[in-house]
PDB file of C-alpha atoms in Angstrom:
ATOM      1  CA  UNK A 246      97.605 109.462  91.820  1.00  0.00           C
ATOM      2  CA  UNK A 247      94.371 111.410  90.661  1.00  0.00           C
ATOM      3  CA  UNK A 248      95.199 114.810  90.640  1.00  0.00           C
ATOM      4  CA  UNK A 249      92.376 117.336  92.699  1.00  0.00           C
ATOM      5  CA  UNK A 250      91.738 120.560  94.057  1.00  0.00           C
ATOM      6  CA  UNK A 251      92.896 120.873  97.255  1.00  0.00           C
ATOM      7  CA  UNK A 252      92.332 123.941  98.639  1.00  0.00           C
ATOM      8  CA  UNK A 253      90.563 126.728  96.514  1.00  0.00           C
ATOM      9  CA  UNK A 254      90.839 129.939  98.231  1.00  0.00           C
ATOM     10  CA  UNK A 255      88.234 132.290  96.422  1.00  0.00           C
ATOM     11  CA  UNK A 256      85.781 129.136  96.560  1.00  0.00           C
ATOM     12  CA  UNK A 257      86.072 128.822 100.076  1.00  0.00           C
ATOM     13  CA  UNK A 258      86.116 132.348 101.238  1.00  0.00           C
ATOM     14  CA  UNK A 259      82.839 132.518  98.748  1.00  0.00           C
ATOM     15  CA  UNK A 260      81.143 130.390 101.349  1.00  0.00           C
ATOM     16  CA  UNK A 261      81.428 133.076 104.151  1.00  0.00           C
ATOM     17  CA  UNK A 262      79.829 135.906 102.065  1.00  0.00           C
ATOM     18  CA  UNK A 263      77.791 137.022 104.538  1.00  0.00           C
ATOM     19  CA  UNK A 264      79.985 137.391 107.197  1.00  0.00           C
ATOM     20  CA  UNK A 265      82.791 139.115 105.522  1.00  0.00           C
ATOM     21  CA  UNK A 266      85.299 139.590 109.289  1.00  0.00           C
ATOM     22  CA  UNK A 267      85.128 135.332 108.864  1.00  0.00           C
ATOM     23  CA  UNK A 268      86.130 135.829 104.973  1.00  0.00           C
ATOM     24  CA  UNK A 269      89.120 138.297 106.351  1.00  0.00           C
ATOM     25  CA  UNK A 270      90.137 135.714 109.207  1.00  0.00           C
ATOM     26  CA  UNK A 271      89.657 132.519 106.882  1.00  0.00           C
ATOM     27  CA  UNK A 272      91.914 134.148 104.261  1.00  0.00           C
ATOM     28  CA  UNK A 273      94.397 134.836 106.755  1.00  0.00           C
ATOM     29  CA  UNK A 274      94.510 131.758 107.951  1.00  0.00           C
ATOM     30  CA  UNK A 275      95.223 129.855 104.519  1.00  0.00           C
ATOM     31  CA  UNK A 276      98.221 132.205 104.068  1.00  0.00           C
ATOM     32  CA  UNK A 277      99.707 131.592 107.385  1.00  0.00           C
ATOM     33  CA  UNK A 278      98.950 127.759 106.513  1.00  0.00           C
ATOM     34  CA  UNK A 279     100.520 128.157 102.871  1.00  0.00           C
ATOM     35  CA  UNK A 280     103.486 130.190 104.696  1.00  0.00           C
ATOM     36  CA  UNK A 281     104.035 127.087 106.818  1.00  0.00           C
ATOM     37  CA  UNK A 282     103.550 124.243 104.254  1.00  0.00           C
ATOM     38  CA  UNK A 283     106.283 126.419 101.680  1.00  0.00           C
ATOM     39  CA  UNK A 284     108.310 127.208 104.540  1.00  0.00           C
ATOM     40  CA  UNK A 285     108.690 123.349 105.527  1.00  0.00           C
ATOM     41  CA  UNK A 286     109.444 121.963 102.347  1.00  0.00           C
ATOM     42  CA  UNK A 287     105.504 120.516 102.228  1.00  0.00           C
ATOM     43  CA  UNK A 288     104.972 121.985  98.495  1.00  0.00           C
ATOM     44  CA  UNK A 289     106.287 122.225  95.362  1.00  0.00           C
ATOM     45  CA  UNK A 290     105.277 125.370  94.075  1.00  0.00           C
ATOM     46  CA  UNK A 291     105.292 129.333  95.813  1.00  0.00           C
ATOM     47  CA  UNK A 292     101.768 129.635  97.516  1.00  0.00           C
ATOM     48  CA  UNK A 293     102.902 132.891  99.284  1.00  0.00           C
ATOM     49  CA  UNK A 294     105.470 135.777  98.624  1.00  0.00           C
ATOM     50  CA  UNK A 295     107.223 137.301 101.451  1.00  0.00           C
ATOM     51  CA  UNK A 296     104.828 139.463 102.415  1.00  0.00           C
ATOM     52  CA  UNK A 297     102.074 136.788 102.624  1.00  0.00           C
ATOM     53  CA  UNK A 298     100.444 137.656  99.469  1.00  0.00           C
ATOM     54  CA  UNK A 299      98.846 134.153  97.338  1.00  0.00           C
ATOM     55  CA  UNK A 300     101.168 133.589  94.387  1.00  0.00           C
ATOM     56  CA  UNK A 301      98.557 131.029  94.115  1.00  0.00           C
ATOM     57  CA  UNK A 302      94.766 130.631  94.939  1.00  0.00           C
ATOM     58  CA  UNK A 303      94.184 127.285  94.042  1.00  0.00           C
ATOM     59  CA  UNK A 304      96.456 124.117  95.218  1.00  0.00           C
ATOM     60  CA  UNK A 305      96.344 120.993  93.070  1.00  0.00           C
ATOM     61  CA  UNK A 306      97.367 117.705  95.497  1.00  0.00           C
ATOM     62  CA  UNK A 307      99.815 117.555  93.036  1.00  0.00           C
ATOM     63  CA  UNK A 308     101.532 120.471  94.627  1.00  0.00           C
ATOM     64  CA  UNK A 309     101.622 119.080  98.071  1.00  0.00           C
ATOM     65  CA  UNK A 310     104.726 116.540  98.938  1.00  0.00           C
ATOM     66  CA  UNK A 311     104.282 113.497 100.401  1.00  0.00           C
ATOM     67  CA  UNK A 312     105.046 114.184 103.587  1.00  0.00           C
ATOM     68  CA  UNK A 313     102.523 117.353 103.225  1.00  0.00           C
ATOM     69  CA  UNK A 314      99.613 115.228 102.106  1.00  0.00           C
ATOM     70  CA  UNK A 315      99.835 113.137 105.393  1.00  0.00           C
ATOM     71  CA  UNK A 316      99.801 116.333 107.013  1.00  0.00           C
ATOM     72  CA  UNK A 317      96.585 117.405 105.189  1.00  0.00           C
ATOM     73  CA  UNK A 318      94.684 114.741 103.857  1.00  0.00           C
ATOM     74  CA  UNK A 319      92.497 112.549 105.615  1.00  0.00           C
ATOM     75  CA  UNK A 320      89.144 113.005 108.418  1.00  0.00           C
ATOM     76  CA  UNK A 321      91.109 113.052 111.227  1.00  0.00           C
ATOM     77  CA  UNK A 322      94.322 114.643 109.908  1.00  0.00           C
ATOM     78  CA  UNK A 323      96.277 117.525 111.668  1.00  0.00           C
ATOM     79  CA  UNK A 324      95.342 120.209 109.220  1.00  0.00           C
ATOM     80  CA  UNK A 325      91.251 119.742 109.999  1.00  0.00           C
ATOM     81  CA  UNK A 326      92.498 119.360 114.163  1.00  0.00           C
ATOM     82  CA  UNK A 327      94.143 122.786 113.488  1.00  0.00           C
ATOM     83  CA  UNK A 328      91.093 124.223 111.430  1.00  0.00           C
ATOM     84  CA  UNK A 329      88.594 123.456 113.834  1.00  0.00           C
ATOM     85  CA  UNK A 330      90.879 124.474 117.090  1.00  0.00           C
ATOM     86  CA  UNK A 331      91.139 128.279 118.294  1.00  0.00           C
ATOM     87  CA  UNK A 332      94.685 128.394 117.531  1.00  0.00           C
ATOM     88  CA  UNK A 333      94.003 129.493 114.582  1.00  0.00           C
ATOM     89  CA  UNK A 334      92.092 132.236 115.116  1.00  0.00           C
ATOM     90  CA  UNK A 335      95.114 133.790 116.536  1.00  0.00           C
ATOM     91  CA  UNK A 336      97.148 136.045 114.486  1.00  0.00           C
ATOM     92  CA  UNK A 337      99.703 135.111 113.343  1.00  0.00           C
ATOM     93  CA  UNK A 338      98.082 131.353 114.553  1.00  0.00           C
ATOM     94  CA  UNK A 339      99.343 129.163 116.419  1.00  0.00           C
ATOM     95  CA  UNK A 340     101.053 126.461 114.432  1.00  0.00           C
ATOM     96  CA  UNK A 341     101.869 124.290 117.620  1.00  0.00           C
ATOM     97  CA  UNK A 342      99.266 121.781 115.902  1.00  0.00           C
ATOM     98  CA  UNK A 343     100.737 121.432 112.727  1.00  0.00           C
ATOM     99  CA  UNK A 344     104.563 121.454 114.166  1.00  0.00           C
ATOM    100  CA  UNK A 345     104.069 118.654 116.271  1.00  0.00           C
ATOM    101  CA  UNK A 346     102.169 116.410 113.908  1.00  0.00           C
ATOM    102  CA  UNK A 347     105.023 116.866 111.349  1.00  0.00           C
ATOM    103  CA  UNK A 348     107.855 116.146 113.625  1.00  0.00           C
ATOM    104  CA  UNK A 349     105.742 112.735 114.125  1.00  0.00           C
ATOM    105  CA  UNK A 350     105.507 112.513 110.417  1.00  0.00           C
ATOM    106  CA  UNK A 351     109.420 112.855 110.020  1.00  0.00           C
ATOM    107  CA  UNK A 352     110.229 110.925 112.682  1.00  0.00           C
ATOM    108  CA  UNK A 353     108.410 108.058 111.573  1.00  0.00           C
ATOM    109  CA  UNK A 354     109.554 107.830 108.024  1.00  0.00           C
TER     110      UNK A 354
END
């Protein structure tokens, strides 16, 4: 497997620079997401300490499980259903999204 940059948070907020509330709300969301994916056993690595602050910034695919990568990768996968849906916007979000997709993922392995 090619190892990649998954997610890099400073690059990505970057791209909202001029609208700094959707830099404050997109950064939130990644360390809700991060909470979740450490939380469920979907990395290998700390991405967030208990207080939601980014151990880490940048996420190699490397540091994403198997059963996290089917989660995340792909066009139609549940992560981008969950990015683009207002659920997110919520705070904390609304994970509903991303819990239901994995139960499918575990029950079908």
């Amino acid at each position: 497997m090619d190892d990649y940059t998954l997610w890099d948070i400073d690059e990505i907020i970057s791209a909202y620079s001029e609208v700094p509330e959707w830099q404050v709300r997109t950064e939130e969301g990644f360390r809700y997401l991060f909470k979740f994916l450490q939380d469920n056993g979907l990395v290998v690595c700390e991405l967030v300490d208990d207080k939601l602050s980014f151990v880490k910034r940048v996420v190699k695919v490397s540091e994403v499980t198997d059963e996290g990568r089917k989660l995340v990768s792909g066009a139609k996968s549940p992560y981008l259903r969950w990015i683009k849906s207002k659920a997110r916007d919520s705070v904390p979000p609304d994970m509903k999204i991303l819990e239901k997709a994995l139960v499918e993922i575990r029950s079908a392995s």
